[in-house]
Amino acid sequence: MGGQVKNIVNELIEFVESSKISDKLKAMFTNAINNTFTTTIKITDRDDAFVLTGDIPAMWLRDSTAQIRPLFYIDSQEADELIKKVIKRQWFSIEKDTYANAFNETGDDSKWTHEDITDFDSPWVWERKYELDSIAYMFQLLAMYYNKTNDESIFDEKILSLMNKLVDQLIVEQNHENSPYRFERPNPWKETDSLRHSNMGTPVGYTGMTWSGFRPSDDSCEYQYLVPANAFMVVNLEEMSNILKKIKPEESQLIEKMEKLSKEIDAGIEKYGLIDNEKFGKIYAYEVDGLGNQLFMDDANVPSLLSLPYLGYVDKEDEIYQNTRKAVLSELNPFYYEGKVAKGVGSPHTPDRYIWHIALSIQLMTSIDDSEKEQLLKYFETTDADTNLLHEGFDVDNPNEFTREWFSWSNSMFCEAILNYLGKEIIKK
């Protein structure tokens, strides 16, 4: 399987090799994309594709979507078939537990920890942190696959049934007091490794947005309405409902639920998710609770505020986004760092003054400033610790100090950022 996948991505390697970027960036691209597609994807005896996140033996719904995004730049049946196998695996997994974020290859009861106290347990679940973005990423992958292939067969009875269940869950989580979900990690290594305040999280009021227990960093939310994740969900509910109207009009009830939910979440963001900042003007909050509390920060993990145009929620030149971007890339964001070798966004998930390559990739793909783009390319060239791979976080003063030597999400994000920089576009039929 490794050789087959490597042959699929050779087309992209050749495209980058013939481009104007530096030899160092070309070497990094080749190494990063080969690493993802020859070390993390396994075709199982179910004929689906289990996608390791890298140095952790589990498949995250979020990471697995992001890891295979380079395939959407390749016009080949082999690429399409591999995407379809990943979709098949995601929906096989989510059927086991619709609140889980990461899954095992087999039902062997492997866990991040067996100490978690929650309302449901499955031997297929590696970790049961409810992350809104997981569902959004699954919807996104389905939509991107359909838009690339026009393959209606992907929307089979099983996926449509599970989609109904997930949308109903999102609706329940608009009023979290009605939720069955409980999560507690006794003796967590840090506060954010478990829900805060209680096993139901921090108090919330109704906003129209839908609740998330954890951020895409796997850290718990301080306030449970995670604005960028809700924005991402708006985009994917709209896209999915439009596709279903075209190919499955008989699913009118599901379509109506999706459209209504999307509008309610979007209205909630507009009403509760904006902050009037004295320096930057109107900006998006990162998290809110519907009770008057708002948190401004940004995290390197996607969805993030910095990534809103990448997610399709706003245009790069949108005024509120530009205000927000300036705020994210400033001292107003407690996880923005400037050091001797680079400046950019980090995360409370990693040590203080560690920048993430994922955030640099997003910054590159959302930039409208050519000089900023060139500077970001130089950061990539000088912060890989001579590995020709991308990491999780690296020390802003010494990139030889970094976390996660093998982190496939970061590798794939860099590859997509390079393709984006070179003008390559995602394929749509």
XYZ file of C-alpha atoms in Angstrom:
429
model
C 0.000 0.000 0.000
C 2.857 2.387 0.784
C 4.196 2.287 -2.741
C 0.765 2.755 -4.274
C 0.048 5.873 -2.231
C 3.493 7.308 -2.931
C 2.836 6.976 -6.665
C -0.409 8.902 -6.226
C 1.364 11.944 -4.782
C 4.295 11.892 -7.237
C 2.258 14.174 -9.491
C 2.284 16.857 -6.795
C 5.971 16.331 -6.044
C 6.793 16.870 -9.718
C 4.632 20.007 -9.800
C 6.445 21.480 -6.805
C 9.871 20.402 -8.088
C 9.282 22.403 -11.267
C 8.214 25.532 -9.341
C 10.059 28.697 -8.334
C 10.367 27.976 -4.600
C 13.697 27.192 -2.930
C 15.366 23.795 -3.005
C 14.941 23.591 0.762
C 11.160 24.035 0.522
C 11.017 21.496 -2.302
C 12.866 18.961 -0.146
C 10.545 19.663 2.765
C 7.459 19.236 0.564
C 8.684 15.921 -0.850
C 9.613 14.540 2.544
C 6.438 15.745 4.252
C 4.000 14.455 1.650
C 5.752 11.093 1.341
C 5.801 10.777 5.113
C 2.042 11.254 5.317
C 1.125 8.937 2.476
C 3.575 6.116 3.197
C 3.576 5.919 6.996
C 0.128 6.855 8.315
C -2.458 5.203 6.029
C -3.375 1.538 6.331
C -5.947 -0.305 4.220
C -7.769 -2.627 6.608
C -9.480 -5.956 6.066
C -12.725 -3.960 5.772
C -11.260 -2.292 2.672
C -11.320 1.091 4.328
C -8.408 3.376 5.239
C -7.329 3.822 8.843
C -5.293 7.025 9.174
C -2.855 7.310 12.070
C -2.298 10.840 13.350
C 1.425 10.009 13.525
C 3.121 9.192 16.811
C -0.163 8.226 18.522
C -1.724 4.893 17.444
C -5.225 6.286 16.843
C -7.267 7.984 14.134
C -8.691 11.426 14.815
C -11.703 12.412 12.707
C -10.254 15.911 12.341
C -6.665 14.957 11.615
C -7.576 12.234 9.129
C -9.554 14.722 7.051
C -6.763 17.285 7.071
C -4.042 14.693 6.433
C -5.491 13.598 3.104
C -6.331 17.059 1.717
C -3.421 16.943 -0.776
C -5.402 14.221 -2.586
C -7.938 16.861 -3.586
C -5.281 18.452 -5.781
C -4.807 15.219 -7.772
C -7.125 14.302 -10.651
C -6.932 10.521 -10.551
C -9.150 7.564 -9.801
C -6.593 6.228 -7.321
C -6.744 9.431 -5.290
C -10.549 9.366 -5.340
C -10.645 5.753 -4.197
C -8.347 6.484 -1.255
C -10.465 9.458 -0.167
C -13.548 7.242 -0.322
C -11.874 4.612 1.854
C -11.074 7.254 4.494
C -14.690 8.441 4.418
C -15.844 4.855 4.835
C -13.596 4.484 7.889
C -14.730 7.755 9.462
C -18.394 6.834 9.293
C -17.689 3.289 10.469
C -16.001 4.858 13.487
C -18.557 7.542 14.307
C -21.269 4.889 14.346
C -19.542 3.435 17.426
C -19.844 6.699 19.377
C -21.074 10.036 18.011
C -19.403 11.997 20.830
C -15.901 10.553 20.392
C -13.014 12.331 18.713
C -10.471 9.529 18.161
C -10.789 5.833 17.359
C -8.857 2.558 17.316
C -8.101 0.409 14.304
C -9.755 -2.573 16.007
C -12.108 -2.947 18.946
C -9.212 -3.751 21.284
C -10.158 -1.178 23.964
C -6.944 0.815 23.602
C -7.283 4.211 25.314
C -5.375 7.410 25.916
C -6.286 6.554 29.502
C -8.728 4.082 31.016
C -9.464 6.488 33.874
C -11.946 8.700 32.015
C -15.404 8.862 33.585
C -18.061 9.273 30.933
C -21.609 8.152 30.159
C -20.695 5.637 27.454
C -17.755 3.442 26.570
C -16.792 1.572 23.411
C -13.724 -0.618 22.837
C -13.355 1.146 19.466
C -12.880 4.566 21.087
C -9.390 5.844 21.865
C -10.638 9.054 23.435
C -14.106 10.511 24.075
C -13.553 14.247 24.013
C -16.520 15.835 22.270
C -15.113 18.258 19.707
C -17.560 20.040 17.444
C -14.984 20.347 14.694
C -14.791 16.535 14.360
C -18.310 16.419 12.913
C -17.700 19.489 10.759
C -14.587 17.882 9.282
C -16.535 14.716 8.438
C -19.203 16.739 6.649
C -16.496 18.716 4.868
C -14.740 15.588 3.597
C -18.003 14.195 2.246
C -18.806 17.452 0.478
C -15.315 17.849 -0.974
C -15.367 14.269 -2.234
C -18.737 14.716 -3.910
C -17.703 18.045 -5.443
C -14.536 16.404 -6.788
C -16.145 13.246 -8.186
C -19.940 13.690 -8.483
C -20.121 10.224 -6.916
C -23.622 10.099 -5.447
C -23.141 6.550 -4.183
C -21.210 7.850 -1.170
C -24.510 9.040 0.303
C -25.755 5.579 1.112
C -28.482 4.674 3.603
C -26.006 4.232 6.456
C -24.343 7.620 6.036
C -27.677 9.412 5.648
C -28.982 7.741 8.805
C -25.875 8.701 10.774
C -25.988 12.209 9.364
C -29.511 12.558 10.704
C -28.310 11.356 14.088
C -25.404 13.817 14.126
C -27.581 16.776 13.141
C -30.055 15.850 15.888
C -27.114 15.751 18.303
C -25.988 19.218 17.218
C -29.528 20.454 17.859
C -29.584 18.865 21.334
C -26.273 20.579 22.056
C -27.827 23.972 21.378
C -29.365 23.387 24.810
C -26.611 21.539 26.606
C -28.664 20.912 29.734
C -30.518 18.285 27.644
C -27.298 16.528 26.660
C -26.425 12.974 27.716
C -22.711 13.757 27.391
C -20.574 13.711 30.514
C -16.781 13.665 30.701
C -14.281 13.764 33.514
C -10.600 12.855 33.503
C -9.498 12.284 37.104
C -6.078 13.678 37.991
C -5.506 15.311 34.579
C -1.961 16.361 33.766
C -3.370 19.865 33.336
C -6.742 21.527 33.888
C -7.597 21.625 30.193
C -7.324 17.841 29.821
C -10.765 17.461 31.403
C -13.963 19.489 31.156
C -13.733 22.502 33.414
C -16.111 23.343 36.275
C -17.999 20.012 36.138
C -18.465 16.888 34.050
C -20.884 18.958 31.926
C -18.448 21.817 31.420
C -18.872 25.475 32.326
C -22.357 27.098 32.529
C -23.934 28.276 29.274
C -27.009 30.125 28.067
C -28.824 29.610 24.777
C -27.224 31.391 21.805
C -28.258 29.369 18.754
C -24.708 28.053 18.539
C -23.982 24.438 19.396
C -21.868 23.311 22.358
C -18.353 21.895 22.179
C -16.579 20.245 25.088
C -13.085 20.586 23.664
C -11.106 22.634 21.185
C -9.363 21.131 18.135
C -6.242 21.080 20.326
C -8.028 18.489 22.524
C -7.953 21.115 25.323
C -11.247 21.853 27.065
C -13.088 25.059 26.257
C -13.151 27.841 28.826
C -16.526 28.941 27.454
C -18.369 26.193 25.622
C -19.457 27.954 22.435
C -16.308 27.744 20.341
C -16.834 30.419 17.687
C -14.489 29.191 14.906
C -15.824 25.637 15.238
C -19.390 26.949 14.992
C -18.419 29.031 11.951
C -16.937 25.908 10.359
C -20.162 24.047 11.071
C -22.224 26.788 9.391
C -20.197 26.376 6.192
C -20.528 22.610 6.117
C -24.216 22.468 7.002
C -24.910 24.884 4.149
C -22.761 22.938 1.708
C -24.202 19.577 2.722
C -27.811 20.758 2.526
C -27.177 22.165 -0.971
C -25.716 18.854 -2.125
C -28.613 16.870 -0.662
C -31.148 19.165 -2.292
C -29.508 18.342 -5.608
C -29.103 14.572 -5.300
C -31.360 13.461 -2.416
C -34.385 15.799 -2.451
C -36.416 13.105 -0.728
C -34.325 13.782 2.396
C -36.337 16.961 2.887
C -36.561 16.662 6.669
C -32.787 16.360 7.057
C -32.228 19.226 4.611
C -34.637 21.470 6.508
C -32.969 20.648 9.839
C -29.557 21.458 8.401
C -30.683 24.764 6.913
C -32.452 25.851 10.092
C -29.521 24.872 12.305
C -27.023 26.641 10.062
C -29.014 29.872 10.204
C -29.418 29.666 13.975
C -25.709 29.091 14.554
C -24.775 31.921 12.202
C -27.192 34.291 13.940
C -25.704 33.235 17.268
C -22.202 34.103 16.088
C -23.444 37.494 14.903
C -25.215 38.237 18.212
C -22.813 36.737 20.769
C -19.534 36.105 18.967
C -18.361 39.628 18.185
C -16.314 41.963 20.383
C -15.869 45.731 20.048
C -12.179 46.240 20.721
C -10.826 49.727 21.328
C -7.673 49.158 19.241
C -8.775 46.771 16.490
C -12.487 47.520 16.088
C -15.066 44.755 15.694
C -13.430 41.341 16.002
C -14.548 37.739 16.485
C -14.359 36.168 19.936
C -12.763 32.750 20.278
C -15.240 31.422 22.855
C -18.425 32.709 24.497
C -20.936 31.296 26.966
C -24.157 33.136 26.156
C -24.109 34.576 29.674
C -22.095 37.675 28.834
C -18.590 36.196 28.938
C -16.329 36.353 25.890
C -12.760 35.129 25.443
C -10.388 36.558 22.891
C -7.408 34.418 21.997
C -6.505 32.151 19.143
C -5.087 28.662 19.034
C -2.897 27.215 16.294
C -5.216 24.247 15.830
C -7.842 24.483 13.080
C -10.622 25.637 13.165
C -9.196 28.879 14.514
C -10.043 32.530 14.087
C -7.044 32.921 11.793
C -8.406 30.117 9.585
C -11.908 31.549 8.973
C -11.292 32.265 5.239
C -9.585 28.878 4.813
C -12.710 27.285 6.292
C -14.905 29.198 3.852
C -16.738 31.291 6.436
C -15.515 34.718 5.314
C -13.479 36.271 2.530
C -9.820 37.043 3.223
C -10.518 40.753 2.779
C -13.601 40.845 5.001
C -13.269 43.824 7.353
C -14.105 41.995 10.574
C -11.768 39.165 9.617
C -8.944 41.589 8.865
C -9.507 43.260 12.239
C -9.520 39.841 13.891
C -6.389 38.754 12.040
C -4.493 41.829 13.229
C -5.619 41.110 16.777
C -4.655 37.418 16.541
C -1.181 38.403 15.323
C -0.653 40.805 18.216
C -0.069 40.830 21.958
C -3.851 40.846 22.453
C -3.658 37.112 21.719
C -1.877 35.507 24.697
C -0.647 32.702 22.426
C 1.048 34.918 19.850
C 4.817 34.874 20.237
C 7.731 36.774 18.730
C 11.279 35.484 19.114
C 14.723 35.286 17.575
C 13.807 33.018 14.652
C 10.090 33.508 13.999
C 6.797 34.972 15.114
C 3.386 33.387 15.013
C 0.588 31.640 16.877
C 1.094 28.858 19.398
C -1.269 27.057 21.735
C -1.924 26.484 25.426
C -1.562 22.813 24.475
C 2.214 23.221 24.153
C 4.882 25.057 26.172
C 4.997 28.828 26.457
C 6.621 30.582 23.468
C 6.203 27.628 21.121
C 4.876 28.496 17.635
C 3.011 25.887 15.587
C 3.773 25.091 11.961
C 0.042 24.544 11.403
C -0.584 28.175 12.332
C 2.157 29.344 9.965
C 0.554 27.297 7.166
C -2.831 28.870 7.866
C -1.280 32.331 8.037
C 0.275 31.752 4.623
C -2.972 30.519 3.056
C -5.029 33.417 4.434
C -2.556 36.211 3.712
C -3.184 38.953 1.133
C 0.311 40.436 1.583
C 3.097 39.127 -0.671
C 5.858 40.259 1.697
C 4.183 38.397 4.566
C 3.995 35.270 2.429
C 7.706 35.437 1.611
C 8.563 35.873 5.274
C 6.477 32.851 6.203
C 8.281 30.726 3.615
C 11.573 31.741 5.232
C 10.209 30.693 8.635
C 9.457 27.225 7.259
C 12.962 26.933 5.824
C 14.605 27.775 9.140
C 12.395 26.097 11.759
C 12.267 22.418 10.778
C 15.332 21.521 12.891
C 16.932 20.169 9.696
C 14.443 17.293 9.566
C 12.590 18.327 6.398
C 9.425 17.631 8.384
C 6.980 19.901 10.155
C 6.346 19.624 13.860
C 3.693 20.528 16.374
C 5.236 23.443 18.302
C 8.785 24.792 18.215
C 10.613 27.183 20.515
C 10.404 30.692 19.111
C 14.089 31.249 19.903
C 15.433 27.758 19.191
C 13.557 25.582 16.655
C 15.718 22.594 17.564
C 13.478 22.390 20.621
C 10.115 21.109 19.380
C 7.195 18.808 20.154
C 6.084 15.812 18.052
C 8.664 14.676 15.554
C 5.999 12.735 13.647
C 2.819 14.815 13.269
C 1.109 14.141 9.976
C -1.543 16.867 10.224
C 1.211 19.473 10.321
C 3.041 17.887 7.384
C -0.087 17.871 5.222
C -1.018 21.432 6.151
C 2.418 22.606 5.049
C 2.056 20.722 1.766
C -1.309 22.327 1.118
C 0.092 25.759 1.991
C 2.856 25.298 -0.588
C 0.371 24.137 -3.239
C -1.824 27.118 -2.405
C 1.124 29.508 -2.638
C 1.994 28.088 -6.074
C -1.555 28.641 -7.331
C -2.714 25.022 -7.344
C -6.449 24.717 -6.720
C -8.627 22.010 -5.198
C -10.307 19.999 -7.960
C -14.056 20.360 -8.425
C -16.095 18.796 -11.205
